[in-house]
PDB file of C-alpha atoms in Angstrom:
ATOM      1  CA  VAL A   1       0.000   0.000   0.000  1.00  0.00           C
ATOM      2  CA  LEU A   2       2.753   2.449   0.925  1.00  0.00           C
ATOM      3  CA  LYS A   3       4.998   1.727  -2.055  1.00  0.00           C
ATOM      4  CA  ASN A   4       2.731   0.413  -4.804  1.00  0.00           C
ATOM      5  CA  SER A   5      -0.854   1.636  -4.460  1.00  0.00           C
ATOM      6  CA  VAL A   6      -2.863   1.090  -7.631  1.00  0.00           C
ATOM      7  CA  ILE A   7      -5.527   3.798  -7.050  1.00  0.00           C
ATOM      8  CA  ASP A   8      -8.097   2.154  -9.278  1.00  0.00           C
ATOM      9  CA  PRO A   9     -10.426   4.734 -10.945  1.00  0.00           C
ATOM     10  CA  ASN A  10     -13.405   2.404 -10.467  1.00  0.00           C
ATOM     11  CA  GLU A  11     -12.711   2.227  -6.720  1.00  0.00           C
ATOM     12  CA  VAL A  12     -12.426   6.020  -6.621  1.00  0.00           C
ATOM     13  CA  GLU A  13     -15.901   6.368  -8.154  1.00  0.00           C
ATOM     14  CA  ARG A  14     -17.406   3.941  -5.640  1.00  0.00           C
ATOM     15  CA  GLU A  15     -15.730   5.743  -2.742  1.00  0.00           C
ATOM     16  CA  ARG A  16     -16.912   9.105  -4.068  1.00  0.00           C
ATOM     17  CA  LEU A  17     -20.515   8.036  -3.516  1.00  0.00           C
ATOM     18  CA  VAL A  18     -19.703   6.940   0.029  1.00  0.00           C
ATOM     19  CA  ILE A  19     -18.094  10.285   0.863  1.00  0.00           C
ATOM     20  CA  LEU A  20     -20.990  12.255  -0.621  1.00  0.00           C
ATOM     21  CA  GLU A  21     -23.347  10.281   1.617  1.00  0.00           C
ATOM     22  CA  GLU A  22     -21.126  11.051   4.614  1.00  0.00           C
ATOM     23  CA  TYR A  23     -21.334  14.738   3.714  1.00  0.00           C
ATOM     24  CA  ARG A  24     -25.142  14.613   3.540  1.00  0.00           C
ATOM     25  CA  ARG A  25     -25.328  12.855   6.911  1.00  0.00           C
ATOM     26  CA  LYS A  26     -23.130  15.522   8.494  1.00  0.00           C
ATOM     27  CA  GLN A  27     -25.381  18.269   7.130  1.00  0.00           C
ATOM     28  CA  ASP A  28     -28.343  16.516   8.768  1.00  0.00           C
ATOM     29  CA  ASN A  29     -26.557  16.389  12.139  1.00  0.00           C
ATOM     30  CA  PRO A  30     -27.082  19.713  13.990  1.00  0.00           C
ATOM     31  CA  ALA A  31     -23.857  19.452  16.032  1.00  0.00           C
ATOM     32  CA  GLY A  32     -21.758  18.417  13.031  1.00  0.00           C
ATOM     33  CA  PHE A  33     -23.269  21.167  10.880  1.00  0.00           C
ATOM     34  CA  LEU A  34     -22.676  23.741  13.642  1.00  0.00           C
ATOM     35  CA  PHE A  35     -18.984  22.961  14.169  1.00  0.00           C
ATOM     36  CA  GLU A  36     -18.309  23.001  10.450  1.00  0.00           C
ATOM     37  CA  LYS A  37     -19.804  26.493  10.309  1.00  0.00           C
ATOM     38  CA  VAL A  38     -17.873  27.588  13.417  1.00  0.00           C
ATOM     39  CA  TYR A  39     -14.557  26.875  11.730  1.00  0.00           C
ATOM     40  CA  MET A  40     -15.616  28.250   8.364  1.00  0.00           C
ATOM     41  CA  LYS A  41     -16.732  31.540   9.911  1.00  0.00           C
ATOM     42  CA  SER A  42     -14.126  31.918  12.676  1.00  0.00           C
ATOM     43  CA  TYR A  43     -11.275  32.120  10.182  1.00  0.00           C
ATOM     44  CA  THR A  44     -10.983  34.552   7.311  1.00  0.00           C
ATOM     45  CA  ARG A  45      -7.842  32.828   6.043  1.00  0.00           C
ATOM     46  CA  GLY A  46      -6.019  29.536   6.472  1.00  0.00           C
ATOM     47  CA  PRO A  47      -6.620  25.802   6.116  1.00  0.00           C
ATOM     48  CA  TYR A  48      -8.934  25.432   9.127  1.00  0.00           C
ATOM     49  CA  LYS A  49     -11.790  27.366   7.529  1.00  0.00           C
ATOM     50  CA  TYR A  50     -12.260  24.553   4.986  1.00  0.00           C
ATOM     51  CA  PRO A  51     -14.125  21.373   5.994  1.00  0.00           C
ATOM     52  CA  VAL A  52     -11.946  18.267   6.188  1.00  0.00           C
ATOM     53  CA  LEU A  53     -14.568  16.237   4.367  1.00  0.00           C
ATOM     54  CA  GLY A  54     -14.713  18.787   1.548  1.00  0.00           C
ATOM     55  CA  THR A  55     -17.790  20.096  -0.220  1.00  0.00           C
ATOM     56  CA  PRO A  56     -19.973  18.384  -2.830  1.00  0.00           C
ATOM     57  CA  GLU A  57     -18.132  20.424  -5.486  1.00  0.00           C
ATOM     58  CA  THR A  58     -14.629  19.381  -4.384  1.00  0.00           C
ATOM     59  CA  ILE A  59     -15.690  15.771  -3.818  1.00  0.00           C
ATOM     60  CA  GLN A  60     -17.194  15.599  -7.301  1.00  0.00           C
ATOM     61  CA  ALA A  61     -14.202  17.310  -8.934  1.00  0.00           C
ATOM     62  CA  ILE A  62     -11.340  15.175  -7.605  1.00  0.00           C
ATOM     63  CA  THR A  63     -10.029  12.522  -9.993  1.00  0.00           C
ATOM     64  CA  ALA A  64      -8.062   9.309  -9.614  1.00  0.00           C
ATOM     65  CA  GLU A  65      -5.094  11.072 -11.200  1.00  0.00           C
ATOM     66  CA  ASP A  66      -5.314  13.890  -8.611  1.00  0.00           C
ATOM     67  CA  ILE A  67      -5.143  11.292  -5.858  1.00  0.00           C
ATOM     68  CA  ARG A  68      -2.282   9.471  -7.536  1.00  0.00           C
ATOM     69  CA  GLN A  69      -0.202  12.651  -7.847  1.00  0.00           C
ATOM     70  CA  TYR A  70      -0.811  13.462  -4.185  1.00  0.00           C
ATOM     71  CA  TYR A  71       0.202   9.924  -3.243  1.00  0.00           C
ATOM     72  CA  LEU A  72       3.425  10.137  -5.265  1.00  0.00           C
ATOM     73  CA  GLN A  73       4.281  13.535  -3.801  1.00  0.00           C
ATOM     74  CA  TYR A  74       3.679  12.871  -0.115  1.00  0.00           C
ATOM     75  CA  TYR A  75       4.013   9.120   0.465  1.00  0.00           C
ATOM     76  CA  THR A  76       7.802   9.174   0.458  1.00  0.00           C
ATOM     77  CA  PRO A  77      10.530   8.038   2.905  1.00  0.00           C
ATOM     78  CA  GLU A  78      11.042  11.632   4.131  1.00  0.00           C
ATOM     79  CA  THR A  79       7.400  11.886   5.235  1.00  0.00           C
ATOM     80  CA  VAL A  80       6.923   8.427   6.761  1.00  0.00           C
ATOM     81  CA  THR A  81       7.387   7.272  10.348  1.00  0.00           C
ATOM     82  CA  LEU A  82       7.254   3.519  10.875  1.00  0.00           C
ATOM     83  CA  VAL A  83       6.113   2.444  14.344  1.00  0.00           C
ATOM     84  CA  ILE A  84       6.200  -1.198  15.473  1.00  0.00           C
ATOM     85  CA  VAL A  85       4.638  -2.196  18.787  1.00  0.00           C
ATOM     86  CA  GLY A  86       4.596  -5.677  20.257  1.00  0.00           C
ATOM     87  CA  ASP A  87       6.696  -8.621  21.235  1.00  0.00           C
ATOM     88  CA  VAL A  88       9.510  -8.006  18.746  1.00  0.00           C
ATOM     89  CA  LYS A  89      13.244  -7.518  19.010  1.00  0.00           C
ATOM     90  CA  ALA A  90      14.781  -4.564  17.197  1.00  0.00           C
ATOM     91  CA  GLU A  91      17.836  -6.530  16.056  1.00  0.00           C
ATOM     92  CA  GLU A  92      15.547  -9.070  14.383  1.00  0.00           C
ATOM     93  CA  ILE A  93      12.968  -6.764  12.806  1.00  0.00           C
ATOM     94  CA  LEU A  94      15.236  -3.968  11.513  1.00  0.00           C
ATOM     95  CA  PRO A  95      17.017  -6.094   8.852  1.00  0.00           C
ATOM     96  CA  GLU A  96      13.625  -7.219   7.539  1.00  0.00           C
ATOM     97  CA  ILE A  97      12.357  -3.632   7.373  1.00  0.00           C
ATOM     98  CA  LYS A  98      15.455  -2.501   5.490  1.00  0.00           C
ATOM     99  CA  LYS A  99      15.014  -5.377   3.055  1.00  0.00           C
ATOM    100  CA  ARG A 100      11.340  -4.630   2.421  1.00  0.00           C
ATOM    101  CA  PHE A 101      11.885  -0.898   1.868  1.00  0.00           C
ATOM    102  CA  ALA A 102      15.246  -1.007   0.077  1.00  0.00           C
ATOM    103  CA  ASP A 103      13.655   0.129  -3.192  1.00  0.00           C
ATOM    104  CA  PHE A 104      11.450   2.774  -1.568  1.00  0.00           C
ATOM    105  CA  THR A 105      13.362   5.759  -2.926  1.00  0.00           C
ATOM    106  CA  ARG A 106      10.610   8.071  -4.146  1.00  0.00           C
ATOM    107  CA  LYS A 107      11.590  11.728  -3.593  1.00  0.00           C
ATOM    108  CA  HIS A 108       9.480  14.176  -1.651  1.00  0.00           C
ATOM    109  CA  LYS A 109       8.424  17.342  -3.505  1.00  0.00           C
ATOM    110  CA  PRO A 110       7.432  19.953  -0.906  1.00  0.00           C
ATOM    111  CA  THR A 111       4.911  22.620  -1.839  1.00  0.00           C
ATOM    112  CA  SER A 112       4.978  26.293  -0.936  1.00  0.00           C
ATOM    113  CA  THR A 113       1.435  26.376   0.441  1.00  0.00           C
ATOM    114  CA  ASP A 114       0.708  29.418   2.650  1.00  0.00           C
ATOM    115  CA  TYR A 115      -0.579  28.181   6.004  1.00  0.00           C
ATOM    116  CA  THR A 116      -1.090  31.618   7.566  1.00  0.00           C
ATOM    117  CA  THR A 117      -4.306  31.940   9.561  1.00  0.00           C
ATOM    118  CA  GLU A 118      -6.425  34.996  10.303  1.00  0.00           C
ATOM    119  CA  TYR A 119      -9.423  35.247  12.618  1.00  0.00           C
ATOM    120  CA  ALA A 120     -12.817  36.819  12.055  1.00  0.00           C
ATOM    121  CA  PHE A 121     -13.967  38.843  15.079  1.00  0.00           C
ATOM    122  CA  ASN A 122     -17.372  39.963  16.363  1.00  0.00           C
ATOM    123  CA  LEU A 123     -19.231  37.883  13.818  1.00  0.00           C
ATOM    124  CA  ARG A 124     -22.707  36.500  14.493  1.00  0.00           C
ATOM    125  CA  GLU A 125     -24.313  33.920  12.223  1.00  0.00           C
ATOM    126  CA  ARG A 126     -27.691  32.212  12.437  1.00  0.00           C
ATOM    127  CA  TYR A 127     -28.826  29.166  10.456  1.00  0.00           C
ATOM    128  CA  GLU A 128     -32.346  27.773  10.247  1.00  0.00           C
ATOM    129  CA  ARG A 129     -32.278  23.985  10.501  1.00  0.00           C
ATOM    130  CA  PRO A 130     -34.870  21.333  11.465  1.00  0.00           C
ATOM    131  CA  ALA A 131     -33.932  20.773  15.119  1.00  0.00           C
ATOM    132  CA  GLY A 132     -35.859  20.704  18.378  1.00  0.00           C
ATOM    133  CA  ASP A 133     -33.390  22.829  20.342  1.00  0.00           C
ATOM    134  CA  VAL A 134     -31.141  25.722  19.509  1.00  0.00           C
ATOM    135  CA  TYR A 135     -27.532  24.606  18.968  1.00  0.00           C
ATOM    136  CA  MET A 136     -25.232  27.465  19.920  1.00  0.00           C
ATOM    137  CA  ALA A 137     -21.459  27.866  19.743  1.00  0.00           C
ATOM    138  CA  MET A 138     -19.183  30.730  20.797  1.00  0.00           C
ATOM    139  CA  SER A 139     -15.621  30.654  19.490  1.00  0.00           C
ATOM    140  CA  PHE A 140     -12.576  32.516  20.769  1.00  0.00           C
ATOM    141  CA  PRO A 141      -8.984  32.765  19.458  1.00  0.00           C
ATOM    142  CA  ALA A 142      -6.629  30.283  21.136  1.00  0.00           C
ATOM    143  CA  PRO A 143      -2.935  29.353  20.916  1.00  0.00           C
ATOM    144  CA  GLY A 144      -1.472  26.802  18.535  1.00  0.00           C
ATOM    145  CA  ILE A 145       0.809  23.932  19.506  1.00  0.00           C
ATOM    146  CA  ASP A 146       4.006  25.980  19.264  1.00  0.00           C
ATOM    147  CA  ARG A 147       3.014  27.947  22.380  1.00  0.00           C
ATOM    148  CA  VAL A 148       3.361  25.000  24.726  1.00  0.00           C
ATOM    149  CA  ASP A 149       2.909  26.819  28.031  1.00  0.00           C
ATOM    150  CA  ASP A 150      -0.221  28.548  26.777  1.00  0.00           C
ATOM    151  CA  VAL A 151      -1.599  25.259  25.437  1.00  0.00           C
ATOM    152  CA  CYS A 152      -1.205  23.621  28.848  1.00  0.00           C
ATOM    153  CA  ALA A 153      -2.928  26.580  30.494  1.00  0.00           C
ATOM    154  CA  MET A 154      -5.788  26.360  27.994  1.00  0.00           C
ATOM    155  CA  ASP A 155      -6.221  22.656  28.684  1.00  0.00           C
ATOM    156  CA  VAL A 156      -6.596  23.424  32.388  1.00  0.00           C
ATOM    157  CA  LEU A 157      -8.994  26.276  31.634  1.00  0.00           C
ATOM    158  CA  SER A 158     -11.116  23.966  29.477  1.00  0.00           C
ATOM    159  CA  VAL A 159     -11.544  21.555  32.374  1.00  0.00           C
ATOM    160  CA  ILE A 160     -12.339  24.279  34.909  1.00  0.00           C
ATOM    161  CA  LEU A 161     -14.964  25.843  32.662  1.00  0.00           C
ATOM    162  CA  GLY A 162     -16.577  22.884  30.977  1.00  0.00           C
ATOM    163  CA  GLU A 163     -15.384  19.389  31.952  1.00  0.00           C
ATOM    164  CA  GLY A 164     -17.805  17.426  34.101  1.00  0.00           C
ATOM    165  CA  ARG A 165     -20.662  18.266  36.437  1.00  0.00           C
ATOM    166  CA  SER A 166     -18.484  20.296  38.799  1.00  0.00           C
ATOM    167  CA  SER A 167     -17.217  22.627  36.065  1.00  0.00           C
ATOM    168  CA  ARG A 168     -18.252  26.272  36.270  1.00  0.00           C
ATOM    169  CA  LEU A 169     -20.400  26.443  33.150  1.00  0.00           C
ATOM    170  CA  TYR A 170     -22.226  23.198  33.930  1.00  0.00           C
ATOM    171  CA  ARG A 171     -22.778  24.092  37.561  1.00  0.00           C
ATOM    172  CA  ILE A 172     -23.822  27.713  37.077  1.00  0.00           C
ATOM    173  CA  VAL A 173     -25.335  28.013  33.593  1.00  0.00           C
ATOM    174  CA  LYS A 174     -27.005  24.597  33.469  1.00  0.00           C
ATOM    175  CA  GLU A 175     -27.823  23.596  37.041  1.00  0.00           C
ATOM    176  CA  GLN A 176     -28.196  26.869  38.936  1.00  0.00           C
ATOM    177  CA  LYS A 177     -29.668  29.133  36.238  1.00  0.00           C
ATOM    178  CA  GLN A 178     -31.185  26.296  34.139  1.00  0.00           C
ATOM    179  CA  LEU A 179     -30.536  28.146  30.894  1.00  0.00           C
ATOM    180  CA  VAL A 180     -29.213  25.223  28.823  1.00  0.00           C
ATOM    181  CA  SER A 181     -29.906  21.524  28.492  1.00  0.00           C
ATOM    182  CA  SER A 182     -26.248  20.777  27.738  1.00  0.00           C
ATOM    183  CA  ILE A 183     -23.029  22.748  27.681  1.00  0.00           C
ATOM    184  CA  ASP A 184     -19.508  21.815  26.671  1.00  0.00           C
ATOM    185  CA  VAL A 185     -16.065  23.286  26.039  1.00  0.00           C
ATOM    186  CA  SER A 186     -13.669  22.161  23.310  1.00  0.00           C
ATOM    187  CA  TYR A 187     -10.127  23.218  22.551  1.00  0.00           C
ATOM    188  CA  ALA A 188      -8.471  21.541  19.586  1.00  0.00           C
ATOM    189  CA  THR A 189      -4.693  21.762  19.890  1.00  0.00           C
ATOM    190  CA  GLN A 190      -3.804  22.590  16.322  1.00  0.00           C
ATOM    191  CA  ARG A 191      -0.500  23.327  14.636  1.00  0.00           C
ATOM    192  CA  LEU A 192      -1.556  26.914  13.877  1.00  0.00           C
ATOM    193  CA  ASP A 193      -3.698  29.398  15.784  1.00  0.00           C
ATOM    194  CA  SER A 194      -6.576  27.432  17.260  1.00  0.00           C
ATOM    195  CA  LEU A 195     -10.094  27.931  18.595  1.00  0.00           C
ATOM    196  CA  PHE A 196     -11.589  27.726  22.063  1.00  0.00           C
ATOM    197  CA  VAL A 197     -15.265  26.838  21.602  1.00  0.00           C
ATOM    198  CA  ILE A 198     -18.127  26.841  24.093  1.00  0.00           C
ATOM    199  CA  SER A 199     -21.194  25.027  22.763  1.00  0.00           C
ATOM    200  CA  ALA A 200     -24.643  24.438  24.226  1.00  0.00           C
ATOM    201  CA  THR A 201     -28.145  23.249  23.429  1.00  0.00           C
ATOM    202  CA  LEU A 202     -31.096  25.215  24.792  1.00  0.00           C
ATOM    203  CA  ASN A 203     -34.602  26.541  24.269  1.00  0.00           C
ATOM    204  CA  PRO A 204     -34.841  29.486  21.846  1.00  0.00           C
ATOM    205  CA  ASP A 205     -36.338  31.837  24.453  1.00  0.00           C
ATOM    206  CA  LYS A 206     -33.286  31.402  26.704  1.00  0.00           C
ATOM    207  CA  LEU A 207     -30.651  32.205  24.105  1.00  0.00           C
ATOM    208  CA  GLN A 208     -29.838  35.785  25.142  1.00  0.00           C
ATOM    209  CA  LYS A 209     -29.745  34.958  28.853  1.00  0.00           C
ATOM    210  CA  ALA A 210     -27.501  31.940  28.211  1.00  0.00           C
ATOM    211  CA  GLU A 211     -25.059  34.011  26.137  1.00  0.00           C
ATOM    212  CA  LYS A 212     -24.921  36.646  28.871  1.00  0.00           C
ATOM    213  CA  ALA A 213     -24.356  34.019  31.589  1.00  0.00           C
ATOM    214  CA  ILE A 214     -21.513  32.393  29.629  1.00  0.00           C
ATOM    215  CA  ILE A 215     -19.794  35.724  28.994  1.00  0.00           C
ATOM    216  CA  THR A 216     -20.163  36.569  32.682  1.00  0.00           C
ATOM    217  CA  GLU A 217     -18.277  33.387  33.627  1.00  0.00           C
ATOM    218  CA  ILE A 218     -15.529  34.127  31.106  1.00  0.00           C
ATOM    219  CA  LYS A 219     -15.110  37.634  32.526  1.00  0.00           C
ATOM    220  CA  ARG A 220     -15.104  36.255  36.053  1.00  0.00           C
ATOM    221  CA  ILE A 221     -12.278  33.808  35.404  1.00  0.00           C
ATOM    222  CA  ARG A 222     -10.313  36.622  33.752  1.00  0.00           C
ATOM    223  CA  ARG A 223     -10.690  38.799  36.856  1.00  0.00           C
ATOM    224  CA  GLN A 224     -10.285  36.159  39.533  1.00  0.00           C
ATOM    225  CA  LYS A 225      -7.714  33.401  39.585  1.00  0.00           C
ATOM    226  CA  PRO A 226      -9.080  29.853  39.890  1.00  0.00           C
ATOM    227  CA  SER A 227      -8.902  28.446  43.388  1.00  0.00           C
ATOM    228  CA  ARG A 228      -6.135  26.039  44.290  1.00  0.00           C
ATOM    229  CA  ARG A 229      -8.773  23.351  44.646  1.00  0.00           C
ATOM    230  CA  GLU A 230     -10.031  23.950  41.095  1.00  0.00           C
ATOM    231  CA  LEU A 231      -6.509  23.915  39.682  1.00  0.00           C
ATOM    232  CA  LYS A 232      -5.570  20.758  41.529  1.00  0.00           C
ATOM    233  CA  LYS A 233      -8.713  18.943  40.407  1.00  0.00           C
ATOM    234  CA  ALA A 234      -8.333  20.055  36.774  1.00  0.00           C
ATOM    235  CA  LYS A 235      -4.703  18.933  36.609  1.00  0.00           C
ATOM    236  CA  ARG A 236      -5.618  15.591  38.158  1.00  0.00           C
ATOM    237  CA  MET A 237      -8.405  15.052  35.606  1.00  0.00           C
ATOM    238  CA  ILE A 238      -6.058  15.851  32.707  1.00  0.00           C
ATOM    239  CA  THR A 239      -3.360  13.556  34.089  1.00  0.00           C
ATOM    240  CA  ASN A 240      -5.854  10.726  34.638  1.00  0.00           C
ATOM    241  CA  SER A 241      -7.226  11.146  31.129  1.00  0.00           C
ATOM    242  CA  TYR A 242      -3.705  10.824  29.732  1.00  0.00           C
ATOM    243  CA  TYR A 243      -2.969   7.676  31.722  1.00  0.00           C
ATOM    244  CA  PHE A 244      -6.280   6.076  30.776  1.00  0.00           C
ATOM    245  CA  ALA A 245      -5.627   6.811  27.101  1.00  0.00           C
ATOM    246  CA  THR A 246      -2.183   5.166  27.204  1.00  0.00           C
ATOM    247  CA  GLU A 247      -3.415   2.012  28.934  1.00  0.00           C
ATOM    248  CA  THR A 248      -4.687   0.570  25.648  1.00  0.00           C
ATOM    249  CA  ASN A 249      -2.631  -0.701  22.717  1.00  0.00           C
ATOM    250  CA  ALA A 250      -4.684   1.308  20.190  1.00  0.00           C
TER     251      ALA A 250
END
């Protein structure tokens, strides 16, 4: 697969239909539709404003030859990391790997794609969709992976604001004020400038009050440092999540 993929045009056409169906299903899912729009509208420039799945136009336009050229350009020794996990000995497996990939000499041809990102600020969008509740999302600029200290701080902030029943937004906006039926915080650690997103589902008549309550909590955590108890609990939850994730062999 890595060295000698055929990329059969007939298989491409069959897969095209599958991907178009995936696109339609995502458009019918309120949460999936919402987050696609969040990224499209939160950036005025950069790769993150474009949906990973593509659009019907791009899905229809791509050809088997397009895929083949991409494969030849990027599936090269310079861009590949081979990871082997299991009951193997390096001195036994390495000679076999070198033998198998001895003729894998395809050269990488880097592109000069501009990956600069720019945010859109103070933008409000509304979409009419067939859904019982209002699906709301508020996005804020956030650091990319190169700002490691800031990323760690944002991870802790995400937990304090929106992870679990004891988080501030859940406890205050959902339980105390009963303005939303669900509320969540997401922070995708991306290579470039990222997004911090607060999302919620709620009744239409509570939308303005919910927005105000969320902004109030954001302002409060900007003015007042989290308590030591909150910090300790958030760090413990992040650490536990990491350990649980590394317990499996997946």
